[in-house]
Amino acid sequence: MSKPKAIVQASIIHQIIKEPHQSTVTPPLIRQKLHADTVQVYKLIEFFDEQLEKNGLAHSHVETFESPDTLGEVLSNYLCIVNLKQENFKKSTNAVFPNIFAWELLVSVPSEPNEDGLVLRQESSAQTRYRRITNHLTKALHNHVYAESMTTGDHLPMIFYTKDGFEYLDIALLSLTDAITINEETGEIIDTNHIDASNLKIACRINVTKLQEHRYRNSDSTYQASNYIAWIQKGTSSKIPEYIQDFLPVRIRLDNTVATTKLMRSLINYLKQSSFSEEAKKEVQSEILTLLSYKAKHKNSVNIVDEIDPILATKSTLSNLIIKVEDSFKAFRENNGYAASDKDNSNIFAPAAEPLRNYEMFSFDLGEEEVVRVSGSRSLLGEEIKLKENDNDGAVIEIRVSPENLPTIRKIFK
């Protein structure tokens, strides 16, 4: 059965113009007219679908609707219903939001200077509202892009659409020059046959229906908002996760120390239950630790999907293992702490040096002619592996055996 097709309310491509370390501010390029509802817009939505499926491991919801120059403020001001507490009217209520009167009015969205009168006459009131909202969102993101010296601007597609009974907003920073043929005069998409995922810098998908529900019920102390924002960052500039989180602004901000520990624990747990040989497991852990340590030292971010998953894929090929998608590290993560409802679940973060020291491998040999080799993660020392010294300069190494490993150990000692 084919998937339900999106119904597009409005789509447009503005542009933020900025080079790294640019000292003077260039105003954003605001398009005057919405794009036609064409096949190319649907292809762009499908492209975002694919990228969010592959890389969209960051989820959250708006932290506040009052912070200026943020998506939360713009949508709260111009896309959420006002007069929420009118008690004198007895109209039927909205099915999605039972406490809100269906007919209540939306506030007007301020117009842009020099708006095209012909365009206004051709648009419906809803289309004008969506177009003006995209203008305000562009200016808000523009401020955050210019707040960081290293960031760059690019084309900024925005698409409002409904699907499966929910309204969504897709926003991206995308290098369209090489990926998509675009009319630079109007911003119209001409061709999307050669979309290159490497040209995608940022993509956000906001479930607007759930955002509105959050806005309406925000004052209810018993209400727990779901995570209705998913986003990805392509590339590993340490500033990317920061400015996109500031623009939204998200509730769950990444704690790099927690995220580093979480990744390493997830990796170790995955390797334990995987089909890799013990030697391959050690090599994978060592290679990933080396990568993370390098990133931590140089204060760069790591992309789990783009940089960690390929290490495991390469090792499986060298080990002649065929790992099914459902048995992959990505699937394991999503089922064990990286789902939409989990915290610190982003696929991009800046590794912290301190927790990595707990996972560095150790190895030592005992004996001369008949050698006993002991190796493992440093995090096991003092916990699973202990050194017990006595008063006569002697010592015993105690290794705790878990119940699941005990049968194997018993066989060796028999």
mmCIF file of C-alpha atoms in Angstrom:
data_model
loop_
_atom_site.group_PDB
_atom_site.id
_atom_site.type_symbol
_atom_site.label_atom_id
_atom_site.label_comp_id
_atom_site.label_asym_id
_atom_site.label_seq_id
_atom_site.Cartn_x
_atom_site.Cartn_y
_atom_site.Cartn_z
ATOM 1 C CA MET A 1 0.000 0.000 0.000
ATOM 2 C CA SER A 2 1.405 3.387 -0.989
ATOM 3 C CA LYS A 3 1.986 6.005 1.686
ATOM 4 C CA PRO A 4 -0.540 8.878 1.976
ATOM 5 C CA LYS A 5 0.594 11.860 -0.033
ATOM 6 C CA ALA A 6 1.244 15.191 1.591
ATOM 7 C CA ILE A 7 -1.143 18.075 0.864
ATOM 8 C CA VAL A 8 0.922 21.235 0.494
ATOM 9 C CA GLN A 9 -0.479 24.476 1.925
ATOM 10 C CA ALA A 10 2.490 26.667 1.050
ATOM 11 C CA SER A 11 6.089 26.297 -0.088
ATOM 12 C CA ILE A 12 8.816 28.837 -0.709
ATOM 13 C CA ILE A 13 12.609 29.098 -0.825
ATOM 14 C CA HIS A 14 14.176 32.159 0.787
ATOM 15 C CA GLN A 15 17.937 32.574 1.179
ATOM 16 C CA ILE A 16 20.319 33.512 3.985
ATOM 17 C CA ILE A 17 23.517 35.014 2.582
ATOM 18 C CA LYS A 18 26.633 34.666 4.712
ATOM 19 C CA GLU A 19 30.249 33.514 4.400
ATOM 20 C CA PRO A 20 32.421 32.322 7.320
ATOM 21 C CA HIS A 21 33.781 35.215 9.415
ATOM 22 C CA GLN A 22 31.699 37.723 7.453
ATOM 23 C CA SER A 23 31.858 41.008 9.373
ATOM 24 C CA THR A 24 29.067 42.950 7.639
ATOM 25 C CA VAL A 25 25.483 41.693 7.655
ATOM 26 C CA THR A 26 23.791 40.940 4.325
ATOM 27 C CA PRO A 27 19.980 40.995 4.600
ATOM 28 C CA PRO A 28 18.223 37.727 3.770
ATOM 29 C CA LEU A 29 16.713 37.289 0.313
ATOM 30 C CA ILE A 30 12.945 37.217 0.876
ATOM 31 C CA ARG A 31 10.962 35.841 -2.054
ATOM 32 C CA GLN A 32 7.802 37.709 -3.003
ATOM 33 C CA LYS A 33 5.716 34.769 -4.177
ATOM 34 C CA LEU A 34 4.898 31.244 -2.990
ATOM 35 C CA HIS A 35 6.006 28.405 -5.227
ATOM 36 C CA ALA A 36 3.532 26.513 -7.311
ATOM 37 C CA ASP A 37 2.270 23.249 -5.829
ATOM 38 C CA THR A 38 4.297 21.005 -8.146
ATOM 39 C CA VAL A 39 5.816 17.552 -8.267
ATOM 40 C CA GLN A 40 9.183 19.067 -7.375
ATOM 41 C CA VAL A 41 7.888 20.199 -3.952
ATOM 42 C CA TYR A 42 6.671 16.667 -3.192
ATOM 43 C CA LYS A 43 10.088 15.307 -4.183
ATOM 44 C CA LEU A 44 11.705 17.718 -1.758
ATOM 45 C CA ILE A 45 9.429 16.483 1.061
ATOM 46 C CA GLU A 46 10.331 12.883 0.148
ATOM 47 C CA PHE A 47 14.018 13.841 0.247
ATOM 48 C CA PHE A 48 13.581 15.194 3.774
ATOM 49 C CA ASP A 49 11.672 12.005 4.672
ATOM 50 C CA GLU A 50 14.660 9.917 3.607
ATOM 51 C CA GLN A 51 17.211 12.052 5.425
ATOM 52 C CA LEU A 52 15.218 12.163 8.671
ATOM 53 C CA GLU A 53 14.779 8.394 8.493
ATOM 54 C CA LYS A 54 18.530 7.914 8.113
ATOM 55 C CA ASN A 55 19.858 10.653 10.346
ATOM 56 C CA GLY A 56 17.016 12.202 12.329
ATOM 57 C CA LEU A 57 18.073 11.100 15.785
ATOM 58 C CA ALA A 58 17.553 14.435 17.507
ATOM 59 C CA HIS A 59 14.119 15.099 18.951
ATOM 60 C CA SER A 60 12.670 17.660 21.310
ATOM 61 C CA HIS A 61 9.958 20.274 21.728
ATOM 62 C CA VAL A 62 9.945 24.044 22.121
ATOM 63 C CA GLU A 63 11.326 25.176 25.470
ATOM 64 C CA THR A 64 9.611 28.556 25.471
ATOM 65 C CA PHE A 65 7.257 30.471 23.201
ATOM 66 C CA GLU A 66 8.429 33.867 24.454
ATOM 67 C CA SER A 67 12.089 33.922 23.395
ATOM 68 C CA PRO A 68 12.561 36.510 20.600
ATOM 69 C CA ASP A 69 13.784 35.538 17.134
ATOM 70 C CA THR A 70 12.805 31.893 17.507
ATOM 71 C CA LEU A 71 10.522 29.524 15.666
ATOM 72 C CA GLY A 72 8.550 29.007 18.862
ATOM 73 C CA GLU A 73 7.786 32.718 19.184
ATOM 74 C CA VAL A 74 6.903 33.217 15.494
ATOM 75 C CA LEU A 75 4.511 30.264 15.299
ATOM 76 C CA SER A 76 3.009 31.111 18.670
ATOM 77 C CA ASN A 77 2.364 34.705 17.582
ATOM 78 C CA TYR A 78 1.070 34.053 14.082
ATOM 79 C CA LEU A 79 -0.158 30.480 13.764
ATOM 80 C CA CYS A 80 -1.830 29.759 17.096
ATOM 81 C CA ILE A 81 -5.413 30.677 17.927
ATOM 82 C CA VAL A 82 -6.015 33.672 20.206
ATOM 83 C CA ASN A 83 -8.872 34.509 22.606
ATOM 84 C CA LEU A 84 -8.365 31.173 24.306
ATOM 85 C CA LYS A 85 -10.462 31.956 27.387
ATOM 86 C CA GLN A 86 -13.585 33.491 25.873
ATOM 87 C CA GLU A 87 -16.511 32.144 27.881
ATOM 88 C CA ASN A 88 -19.469 33.954 26.283
ATOM 89 C CA PHE A 89 -19.504 31.959 23.051
ATOM 90 C CA LYS A 90 -21.168 28.575 22.640
ATOM 91 C CA LYS A 91 -19.903 27.459 19.263
ATOM 92 C CA SER A 92 -18.870 23.831 18.728
ATOM 93 C CA THR A 93 -15.285 23.075 19.671
ATOM 94 C CA ASN A 94 -12.399 21.921 17.528
ATOM 95 C CA ALA A 95 -11.977 18.117 17.387
ATOM 96 C CA VAL A 96 -8.205 18.294 17.739
ATOM 97 C CA PHE A 97 -8.223 20.803 20.605
ATOM 98 C CA PRO A 98 -11.489 20.262 22.521
ATOM 99 C CA ASN A 99 -10.975 23.276 24.772
ATOM 100 C CA ILE A 100 -10.581 25.720 21.889
ATOM 101 C CA PHE A 101 -13.494 27.270 19.955
ATOM 102 C CA ALA A 102 -13.192 26.322 16.289
ATOM 103 C CA TRP A 103 -14.085 29.771 14.943
ATOM 104 C CA GLU A 104 -11.664 31.780 17.071
ATOM 105 C CA LEU A 105 -9.549 34.132 15.024
ATOM 106 C CA LEU A 106 -5.841 34.082 14.265
ATOM 107 C CA VAL A 107 -3.922 37.292 14.774
ATOM 108 C CA SER A 108 -2.761 39.064 11.641
ATOM 109 C CA VAL A 109 0.797 38.610 10.407
ATOM 110 C CA PRO A 110 2.678 41.861 9.733
ATOM 111 C CA SER A 111 3.323 42.445 6.043
ATOM 112 C CA GLU A 112 6.676 43.025 4.387
ATOM 113 C CA PRO A 113 7.621 46.407 2.882
ATOM 114 C CA ASN A 114 6.929 46.636 -0.842
ATOM 115 C CA GLU A 115 4.717 43.561 -0.981
ATOM 116 C CA ASP A 116 3.512 42.841 -4.526
ATOM 117 C CA GLY A 117 -0.142 43.877 -4.793
ATOM 118 C CA LEU A 118 -0.768 41.459 -7.653
ATOM 119 C CA VAL A 119 0.550 38.568 -5.572
ATOM 120 C CA LEU A 120 -1.729 39.572 -2.683
ATOM 121 C CA ARG A 121 -4.772 39.551 -4.955
ATOM 122 C CA GLN A 122 -3.860 36.107 -6.286
ATOM 123 C CA GLU A 123 -3.279 34.548 -2.864
ATOM 124 C CA SER A 124 -5.869 33.216 -0.457
ATOM 125 C CA SER A 125 -5.768 34.696 3.067
ATOM 126 C CA ALA A 126 -4.248 31.426 4.324
ATOM 127 C CA GLN A 127 -1.496 31.536 1.687
ATOM 128 C CA THR A 128 -0.678 35.126 2.594
ATOM 129 C CA ARG A 129 -0.458 34.104 6.252
ATOM 130 C CA TYR A 130 1.906 31.205 5.523
ATOM 131 C CA ARG A 131 4.103 33.302 3.224
ATOM 132 C CA ARG A 132 4.436 36.087 5.785
ATOM 133 C CA ILE A 133 5.217 33.555 8.529
ATOM 134 C CA THR A 134 8.089 32.175 6.427
ATOM 135 C CA ASN A 135 9.434 35.739 6.141
ATOM 136 C CA HIS A 136 9.533 36.083 9.929
ATOM 137 C CA LEU A 137 11.077 32.619 10.372
ATOM 138 C CA THR A 138 13.797 33.495 7.843
ATOM 139 C CA LYS A 139 14.696 36.675 9.699
ATOM 140 C CA ALA A 140 14.780 34.814 13.027
ATOM 141 C CA LEU A 141 17.125 32.119 11.687
ATOM 142 C CA HIS A 142 19.176 34.814 9.931
ATOM 143 C CA ASN A 143 19.947 36.362 13.345
ATOM 144 C CA HIS A 144 21.189 33.035 14.740
ATOM 145 C CA VAL A 145 23.311 32.261 11.670
ATOM 146 C CA TYR A 146 25.029 35.654 11.990
ATOM 147 C CA ALA A 147 25.490 35.220 15.735
ATOM 148 C CA GLU A 148 28.174 32.583 15.052
ATOM 149 C CA SER A 149 31.297 33.526 13.135
ATOM 150 C CA MET A 150 31.915 30.152 11.464
ATOM 151 C CA THR A 151 28.402 29.553 10.139
ATOM 152 C CA THR A 152 27.411 30.002 6.500
ATOM 153 C CA GLY A 153 24.124 30.854 4.856
ATOM 154 C CA ASP A 154 22.316 29.038 2.068
ATOM 155 C CA HIS A 155 18.976 28.456 0.393
ATOM 156 C CA LEU A 156 16.168 28.033 2.903
ATOM 157 C CA PRO A 157 13.240 25.881 1.700
ATOM 158 C CA MET A 158 10.106 26.008 3.890
ATOM 159 C CA ILE A 159 7.081 23.810 3.267
ATOM 160 C CA PHE A 160 3.799 23.792 5.187
ATOM 161 C CA TYR A 161 1.766 20.654 4.496
ATOM 162 C CA THR A 162 -0.662 18.186 6.037
ATOM 163 C CA LYS A 163 -0.284 14.425 6.161
ATOM 164 C CA ASP A 164 -2.111 11.721 8.118
ATOM 165 C CA GLY A 165 -4.249 14.345 9.842
ATOM 166 C CA PHE A 166 -1.286 16.424 11.107
ATOM 167 C CA GLU A 167 0.135 19.704 9.863
ATOM 168 C CA TYR A 168 3.901 19.857 9.402
ATOM 169 C CA LEU A 169 6.551 22.427 8.625
ATOM 170 C CA ASP A 170 9.794 21.356 6.945
ATOM 171 C CA ILE A 171 12.710 23.792 7.105
ATOM 172 C CA ALA A 172 16.198 23.191 5.709
ATOM 173 C CA LEU A 173 19.457 24.902 4.874
ATOM 174 C CA LEU A 174 20.413 23.363 1.551
ATOM 175 C CA SER A 175 23.023 24.060 -1.110
ATOM 176 C CA LEU A 176 20.704 24.001 -4.099
ATOM 177 C CA THR A 177 23.203 25.187 -6.704
ATOM 178 C CA ASP A 178 24.702 21.722 -7.101
ATOM 179 C CA ALA A 179 21.811 19.651 -5.817
ATOM 180 C CA ILE A 180 18.733 21.140 -7.412
ATOM 181 C CA THR A 181 18.129 23.312 -10.451
ATOM 182 C CA ILE A 182 16.524 26.501 -9.141
ATOM 183 C CA ASN A 183 15.413 29.718 -10.770
ATOM 184 C CA GLU A 184 17.549 32.195 -8.842
ATOM 185 C CA GLU A 185 15.280 35.081 -9.873
ATOM 186 C CA THR A 186 12.098 33.630 -8.369
ATOM 187 C CA GLY A 187 13.357 30.802 -6.152
ATOM 188 C CA GLU A 188 11.135 28.332 -8.026
ATOM 189 C CA ILE A 189 12.334 24.723 -8.038
ATOM 190 C CA ILE A 190 12.861 23.542 -11.614
ATOM 191 C CA ASP A 191 14.360 20.087 -11.092
ATOM 192 C CA THR A 192 15.054 17.806 -8.102
ATOM 193 C CA ASN A 193 16.373 14.791 -9.979
ATOM 194 C CA HIS A 194 19.877 15.163 -8.581
ATOM 195 C CA ILE A 195 19.445 15.932 -4.903
ATOM 196 C CA ASP A 196 22.734 15.281 -3.106
ATOM 197 C CA ALA A 197 22.386 14.596 0.618
ATOM 198 C CA SER A 198 25.870 16.006 1.196
ATOM 199 C CA ASN A 199 24.512 19.454 0.312
ATOM 200 C CA LEU A 200 22.065 19.346 3.204
ATOM 201 C CA LYS A 201 23.312 21.307 6.202
ATOM 202 C CA ILE A 202 20.267 21.274 8.444
ATOM 203 C CA ALA A 203 16.741 19.903 8.190
ATOM 204 C CA CYS A 204 13.984 20.335 10.760
ATOM 205 C CA ARG A 205 10.522 18.826 10.749
ATOM 206 C CA ILE A 206 7.997 20.362 13.129
ATOM 207 C CA ASN A 207 4.656 18.730 13.822
ATOM 208 C CA VAL A 208 2.725 22.007 13.900
ATOM 209 C CA THR A 209 -0.450 20.338 15.201
ATOM 210 C CA LYS A 210 1.365 19.071 18.300
ATOM 211 C CA LEU A 211 3.201 22.390 18.697
ATOM 212 C CA GLN A 212 -0.170 24.175 18.775
ATOM 213 C CA GLU A 213 -1.466 21.730 21.365
ATOM 214 C CA HIS A 214 1.639 22.400 23.472
ATOM 215 C CA ARG A 215 1.092 26.154 23.142
ATOM 216 C CA TYR A 216 -2.542 25.884 24.198
ATOM 217 C CA ARG A 217 -1.841 23.654 27.189
ATOM 218 C CA ASN A 218 1.496 25.138 28.220
ATOM 219 C CA SER A 219 0.074 26.669 31.400
ATOM 220 C CA ASP A 220 -1.268 23.287 32.560
ATOM 221 C CA SER A 221 1.252 21.996 35.123
ATOM 222 C CA THR A 222 0.123 18.397 34.546
ATOM 223 C CA TYR A 223 0.668 18.536 30.778
ATOM 224 C CA GLN A 224 3.721 16.786 29.326
ATOM 225 C CA ALA A 225 4.513 17.873 25.764
ATOM 226 C CA SER A 226 5.573 15.185 23.327
ATOM 227 C CA ASN A 227 8.697 15.578 21.203
ATOM 228 C CA TYR A 228 7.254 17.099 18.032
ATOM 229 C CA ILE A 229 10.487 18.479 16.523
ATOM 230 C CA ALA A 230 12.964 16.270 14.674
ATOM 231 C CA TRP A 231 16.142 17.676 13.187
ATOM 232 C CA ILE A 232 19.425 16.618 11.673
ATOM 233 C CA GLN A 233 22.708 18.342 11.085
ATOM 234 C CA LYS A 234 24.929 17.265 8.216
ATOM 235 C CA GLY A 235 28.551 17.951 8.932
ATOM 236 C CA THR A 236 30.276 18.223 12.270
ATOM 237 C CA SER A 237 30.905 21.895 12.986
ATOM 238 C CA SER A 238 30.567 22.208 16.739
ATOM 239 C CA LYS A 239 28.416 25.336 16.299
ATOM 240 C CA ILE A 240 25.716 23.680 14.194
ATOM 241 C CA PRO A 241 23.900 21.926 17.067
ATOM 242 C CA GLU A 242 24.049 25.134 19.089
ATOM 243 C CA TYR A 243 22.508 27.637 16.699
ATOM 244 C CA ILE A 244 19.748 25.342 15.468
ATOM 245 C CA GLN A 245 18.820 24.595 19.079
ATOM 246 C CA ASP A 246 18.809 28.325 19.810
ATOM 247 C CA PHE A 247 16.585 29.031 16.802
ATOM 248 C CA LEU A 248 13.919 26.461 17.679
ATOM 249 C CA PRO A 249 14.563 26.740 20.803
ATOM 250 C CA VAL A 250 14.520 23.171 22.061
ATOM 251 C CA ARG A 251 13.869 21.928 25.579
ATOM 252 C CA ILE A 252 16.424 19.135 25.496
ATOM 253 C CA ARG A 253 19.877 20.608 25.010
ATOM 254 C CA LEU A 254 22.688 18.193 24.526
ATOM 255 C CA ASP A 255 24.987 17.464 27.447
ATOM 256 C CA ASN A 256 28.202 16.414 25.708
ATOM 257 C CA THR A 257 29.500 14.503 28.733
ATOM 258 C CA VAL A 258 26.282 12.529 29.052
ATOM 259 C CA ALA A 259 26.064 12.012 25.276
ATOM 260 C CA THR A 260 29.640 10.692 25.153
ATOM 261 C CA THR A 261 29.027 8.207 27.952
ATOM 262 C CA LYS A 262 25.727 7.204 26.415
ATOM 263 C CA LEU A 263 27.303 6.473 23.035
ATOM 264 C CA MET A 264 30.101 4.380 24.539
ATOM 265 C CA ARG A 265 27.706 2.379 26.712
ATOM 266 C CA SER A 266 25.450 1.806 23.709
ATOM 267 C CA LEU A 267 28.419 0.694 21.620
ATOM 268 C CA ILE A 268 29.706 -1.739 24.248
ATOM 269 C CA ASN A 269 26.244 -3.215 24.828
ATOM 270 C CA TYR A 270 25.751 -3.591 21.082
ATOM 271 C CA LEU A 271 29.107 -5.283 20.582
ATOM 272 C CA LYS A 272 28.405 -7.716 23.430
ATOM 273 C CA GLN A 273 25.330 -9.103 21.677
ATOM 274 C CA SER A 274 26.705 -8.797 18.123
ATOM 275 C CA SER A 275 28.191 -11.517 15.903
ATOM 276 C CA PHE A 276 31.629 -9.882 15.774
ATOM 277 C CA SER A 277 34.561 -11.934 17.034
ATOM 278 C CA GLU A 278 36.146 -10.864 20.308
ATOM 279 C CA GLU A 279 39.151 -9.530 18.423
ATOM 280 C CA ALA A 280 36.935 -7.550 16.033
ATOM 281 C CA LYS A 281 34.977 -6.107 18.957
ATOM 282 C CA LYS A 282 38.186 -4.827 20.536
ATOM 283 C CA GLU A 283 39.352 -3.335 17.235
ATOM 284 C CA VAL A 284 36.027 -1.556 16.650
ATOM 285 C CA GLN A 285 35.976 -0.128 20.170
ATOM 286 C CA SER A 286 39.590 0.979 19.885
ATOM 287 C CA GLU A 287 39.041 2.679 16.521
ATOM 288 C CA ILE A 288 35.953 4.517 17.718
ATOM 289 C CA LEU A 289 37.682 5.599 20.914
ATOM 290 C CA THR A 290 40.572 6.967 18.857
ATOM 291 C CA LEU A 291 38.147 8.941 16.685
ATOM 292 C CA LEU A 292 36.236 10.338 19.663
ATOM 293 C CA SER A 293 39.440 11.243 21.508
ATOM 294 C CA TYR A 294 40.691 13.114 18.445
ATOM 295 C CA LYS A 295 37.388 14.984 18.187
ATOM 296 C CA ALA A 296 37.452 15.823 21.891
ATOM 297 C CA LYS A 297 41.029 17.099 21.690
ATOM 298 C CA HIS A 298 40.271 19.365 18.716
ATOM 299 C CA LYS A 299 36.812 20.378 20.013
ATOM 300 C CA ASN A 300 35.025 19.023 16.939
ATOM 301 C CA SER A 301 31.666 17.273 16.817
ATOM 302 C CA VAL A 302 31.086 13.691 15.743
ATOM 303 C CA ASN A 303 28.234 12.462 13.559
ATOM 304 C CA ILE A 304 27.288 8.936 14.697
ATOM 305 C CA VAL A 305 25.531 8.081 11.440
ATOM 306 C CA ASP A 306 28.228 9.454 9.128
ATOM 307 C CA GLU A 307 31.330 8.512 11.133
ATOM 308 C CA ILE A 308 30.602 5.737 13.656
ATOM 309 C CA ASP A 309 28.204 3.503 11.722
ATOM 310 C CA PRO A 310 30.617 3.205 8.735
ATOM 311 C CA ILE A 311 33.338 1.846 11.056
ATOM 312 C CA LEU A 312 31.038 -0.998 12.064
ATOM 313 C CA ALA A 313 29.952 -1.542 8.459
ATOM 314 C CA THR A 314 33.568 -1.782 7.281
ATOM 315 C CA LYS A 315 34.479 -4.184 10.075
ATOM 316 C CA SER A 316 31.487 -6.414 9.274
ATOM 317 C CA THR A 317 32.615 -6.575 5.623
ATOM 318 C CA LEU A 318 36.181 -7.461 6.627
ATOM 319 C CA SER A 319 34.790 -10.092 9.011
ATOM 320 C CA ASN A 320 32.558 -11.596 6.290
ATOM 321 C CA LEU A 321 29.468 -10.797 8.355
ATOM 322 C CA ILE A 322 26.131 -9.850 6.840
ATOM 323 C CA ILE A 323 24.332 -7.616 9.344
ATOM 324 C CA LYS A 324 20.645 -7.024 8.661
ATOM 325 C CA VAL A 325 19.214 -3.519 9.022
ATOM 326 C CA GLU A 326 17.244 -4.582 12.099
ATOM 327 C CA ASP A 327 20.475 -5.897 13.668
ATOM 328 C CA SER A 328 22.532 -2.784 12.914
ATOM 329 C CA PHE A 329 23.996 -0.437 15.510
ATOM 330 C CA LYS A 330 21.568 2.262 14.333
ATOM 331 C CA ALA A 331 18.557 0.003 14.993
ATOM 332 C CA PHE A 332 20.046 -1.026 18.338
ATOM 333 C CA ARG A 333 20.447 2.620 19.356
ATOM 334 C CA GLU A 334 16.891 3.513 18.403
ATOM 335 C CA ASN A 335 15.600 0.620 20.513
ATOM 336 C CA ASN A 336 17.884 1.380 23.443
ATOM 337 C CA GLY A 337 17.910 5.059 24.338
ATOM 338 C CA TYR A 338 17.905 6.958 21.036
ATOM 339 C CA ALA A 339 14.199 7.008 20.201
ATOM 340 C CA ALA A 340 12.122 10.183 19.927
ATOM 341 C CA SER A 341 11.075 9.943 23.583
ATOM 342 C CA ASP A 342 14.640 9.595 24.917
ATOM 343 C CA LYS A 343 17.011 12.278 26.168
ATOM 344 C CA ASP A 344 20.469 13.094 24.766
ATOM 345 C CA ASN A 345 19.620 11.165 21.626
ATOM 346 C CA SER A 346 21.215 13.342 18.957
ATOM 347 C CA ASN A 347 23.327 11.836 16.211
ATOM 348 C CA ILE A 348 25.692 14.821 16.476
ATOM 349 C CA PHE A 349 27.481 16.073 19.577
ATOM 350 C CA ALA A 350 30.926 17.232 20.667
ATOM 351 C CA PRO A 351 32.662 14.343 22.508
ATOM 352 C CA ALA A 352 33.900 15.125 26.023
ATOM 353 C CA ALA A 353 37.396 13.965 26.941
ATOM 354 C CA GLU A 354 36.775 13.009 30.571
ATOM 355 C CA PRO A 355 34.269 10.146 30.081
ATOM 356 C CA LEU A 356 36.347 8.700 27.239
ATOM 357 C CA ARG A 357 39.136 7.900 29.681
ATOM 358 C CA ASN A 358 36.820 5.408 31.360
ATOM 359 C CA TYR A 359 36.514 3.420 28.149
ATOM 360 C CA GLU A 360 40.103 3.218 26.985
ATOM 361 C CA MET A 361 41.302 -0.350 26.667
ATOM 362 C CA PHE A 362 43.904 -1.784 29.048
ATOM 363 C CA SER A 363 45.986 -4.917 28.585
ATOM 364 C CA PHE A 364 48.687 -6.643 30.669
ATOM 365 C CA ASP A 365 50.450 -10.018 30.767
ATOM 366 C CA LEU A 366 51.161 -12.188 33.797
ATOM 367 C CA GLY A 367 53.845 -14.832 33.816
ATOM 368 C CA GLU A 368 56.907 -15.431 31.682
ATOM 369 C CA GLU A 369 56.806 -18.855 29.989
ATOM 370 C CA GLU A 370 53.094 -19.508 30.449
ATOM 371 C CA VAL A 371 51.488 -16.144 29.911
ATOM 372 C CA VAL A 372 48.059 -15.044 31.072
ATOM 373 C CA ARG A 373 46.782 -11.966 29.207
ATOM 374 C CA VAL A 374 44.105 -9.744 30.734
ATOM 375 C CA SER A 375 42.491 -6.971 28.698
ATOM 376 C CA GLY A 376 39.292 -4.951 28.706
ATOM 377 C CA SER A 377 37.770 -1.509 29.095
ATOM 378 C CA ARG A 378 39.211 0.742 31.766
ATOM 379 C CA SER A 379 35.689 1.296 33.025
ATOM 380 C CA LEU A 380 35.801 -2.296 34.362
ATOM 381 C CA LEU A 381 38.750 -1.597 36.646
ATOM 382 C CA GLY A 382 37.698 -1.302 40.248
ATOM 383 C CA GLU A 383 34.239 -2.606 39.388
ATOM 384 C CA GLU A 384 34.307 -5.924 37.534
ATOM 385 C CA ILE A 385 38.085 -6.329 37.920
ATOM 386 C CA LYS A 386 39.708 -5.563 41.288
ATOM 387 C CA LEU A 387 43.236 -5.695 42.657
ATOM 388 C CA LYS A 388 43.388 -6.956 46.248
ATOM 389 C CA GLU A 389 46.760 -6.470 47.937
ATOM 390 C CA ASN A 390 47.956 -8.045 51.206
ATOM 391 C CA ASP A 391 50.546 -7.040 53.779
ATOM 392 C CA ASN A 392 53.290 -9.300 52.346
ATOM 393 C CA ASP A 393 53.641 -7.431 49.023
ATOM 394 C CA GLY A 394 51.420 -10.027 47.389
ATOM 395 C CA ALA A 395 48.215 -9.385 45.479
ATOM 396 C CA VAL A 396 45.276 -11.154 43.892
ATOM 397 C CA ILE A 397 43.345 -9.972 40.828
ATOM 398 C CA GLU A 398 39.643 -10.658 41.271
ATOM 399 C CA ILE A 399 37.435 -10.812 38.154
ATOM 400 C CA ARG A 400 33.693 -10.801 38.658
ATOM 401 C CA VAL A 401 31.834 -13.176 36.333
ATOM 402 C CA SER A 402 28.295 -12.252 35.283
ATOM 403 C CA PRO A 403 25.616 -14.992 35.364
ATOM 404 C CA GLU A 404 25.293 -15.053 31.565
ATOM 405 C CA ASN A 405 29.043 -15.687 31.156
ATOM 406 C CA LEU A 406 29.330 -18.225 33.973
ATOM 407 C CA PRO A 407 28.461 -21.365 31.899
ATOM 408 C CA THR A 408 31.233 -20.552 29.412
ATOM 409 C CA ILE A 409 33.756 -19.939 32.191
ATOM 410 C CA ARG A 410 32.803 -23.212 33.874
ATOM 411 C CA LYS A 411 33.469 -25.146 30.676
ATOM 412 C CA ILE A 412 36.958 -23.611 30.420
ATOM 413 C CA PHE A 413 37.855 -24.545 33.989
ATOM 414 C CA LYS A 414 36.569 -28.116 33.604
#
